[in-house]
Amino acid sequence: MERDINNRLPGNKLPATEEEFELDYWSNEFGISKDELIKAVKSGKTSTETVEKYVKELQLTPALVEV
């Protein structure tokens, strides 16, 4: 049985991290890995908009470099 991905994408309230096709779609949409997407959702984000804001903030934060 094929899933109807149009049933959830892109207008859903929060990426469903238990659905592989949503992980694929949203990680590609935000330009991050699936693990980073899961971390963003688990950090308490409640919508695709807040996940996107979180991702943008991460991209603006300089990475810590060990010397």
mmCIF file of C-alpha atoms in Angstrom:
data_model
loop_
_atom_site.group_PDB
_atom_site.id
_atom_site.type_symbol
_atom_site.label_atom_id
_atom_site.label_comp_id
_atom_site.label_asym_id
_atom_site.label_seq_id
_atom_site.Cartn_x
_atom_site.Cartn_y
_atom_site.Cartn_z
ATOM 1 C CA MET A 1 0.000 0.000 0.000
ATOM 2 C CA GLU A 2 1.484 3.334 -1.049
ATOM 3 C CA ARG A 3 1.337 6.289 1.318
ATOM 4 C CA ASP A 4 -0.241 9.492 0.137
ATOM 5 C CA ILE A 5 2.527 11.908 1.068
ATOM 6 C CA ASN A 6 0.392 14.840 -0.017
ATOM 7 C CA ASN A 7 -1.734 14.043 2.995
ATOM 8 C CA ARG A 8 0.977 15.447 5.312
ATOM 9 C CA LEU A 9 3.438 17.477 3.234
ATOM 10 C CA PRO A 10 4.230 20.338 3.377
ATOM 11 C CA GLY A 11 1.330 21.800 5.333
ATOM 12 C CA ASN A 12 1.624 19.675 8.442
ATOM 13 C CA LYS A 13 2.116 21.283 11.804
ATOM 14 C CA LEU A 14 5.338 19.463 12.707
ATOM 15 C CA PRO A 15 7.578 17.083 10.777
ATOM 16 C CA ALA A 16 6.674 13.534 11.818
ATOM 17 C CA THR A 17 10.055 12.111 12.740
ATOM 18 C CA GLU A 18 8.672 8.570 12.803
ATOM 19 C CA GLU A 19 7.864 8.793 9.074
ATOM 20 C CA GLU A 20 10.879 8.207 6.814
ATOM 21 C CA PHE A 21 9.360 10.124 3.885
ATOM 22 C CA GLU A 22 8.842 13.167 6.118
ATOM 23 C CA LEU A 23 12.409 12.966 7.414
ATOM 24 C CA ASP A 24 13.595 12.851 3.791
ATOM 25 C CA TYR A 25 11.374 15.735 2.710
ATOM 26 C CA TRP A 26 11.995 18.107 5.636
ATOM 27 C CA SER A 27 15.725 17.436 6.016
ATOM 28 C CA ASN A 28 16.094 18.222 2.313
ATOM 29 C CA GLU A 29 13.823 21.266 2.610
ATOM 30 C CA PHE A 30 15.844 22.704 5.505
ATOM 31 C CA GLY A 31 19.235 21.565 4.186
ATOM 32 C CA ILE A 32 20.108 19.555 7.295
ATOM 33 C CA SER A 33 20.656 15.909 8.161
ATOM 34 C CA LYS A 34 17.852 13.686 9.412
ATOM 35 C CA ASP A 35 19.554 13.549 12.823
ATOM 36 C CA GLU A 36 19.664 17.353 12.990
ATOM 37 C CA LEU A 37 15.962 17.491 12.088
ATOM 38 C CA ILE A 38 15.093 15.013 14.825
ATOM 39 C CA LYS A 39 17.147 17.054 17.305
ATOM 40 C CA ALA A 40 15.311 20.229 16.275
ATOM 41 C CA VAL A 41 11.901 18.604 16.729
ATOM 42 C CA LYS A 42 12.877 17.048 20.063
ATOM 43 C CA SER A 43 14.126 20.409 21.316
ATOM 44 C CA GLY A 44 10.511 21.425 21.731
ATOM 45 C CA LYS A 45 9.722 23.012 18.393
ATOM 46 C CA THR A 46 6.006 22.904 17.644
ATOM 47 C CA SER A 47 5.711 23.676 13.938
ATOM 48 C CA THR A 48 7.654 23.629 10.694
ATOM 49 C CA GLU A 49 8.079 27.389 11.089
ATOM 50 C CA THR A 50 9.744 27.088 14.500
ATOM 51 C CA VAL A 51 11.946 24.237 13.260
ATOM 52 C CA GLU A 52 13.002 26.423 10.323
ATOM 53 C CA LYS A 53 13.810 29.325 12.676
ATOM 54 C CA TYR A 54 15.831 26.964 14.898
ATOM 55 C CA VAL A 55 17.786 25.695 11.870
ATOM 56 C CA LYS A 56 18.539 29.234 10.694
ATOM 57 C CA GLU A 57 19.780 30.166 14.174
ATOM 58 C CA LEU A 58 22.062 27.110 14.196
ATOM 59 C CA GLN A 59 23.490 28.087 10.831
ATOM 60 C CA LEU A 60 24.285 31.570 12.127
ATOM 61 C CA THR A 61 26.022 30.259 15.235
ATOM 62 C CA PRO A 62 29.755 29.723 14.697
ATOM 63 C CA ALA A 63 30.915 26.182 15.318
ATOM 64 C CA LEU A 64 33.123 25.612 18.321
ATOM 65 C CA VAL A 65 36.586 24.561 17.258
ATOM 66 C CA GLU A 66 38.872 22.654 19.570
ATOM 67 C CA VAL A 67 42.463 23.806 19.486
#
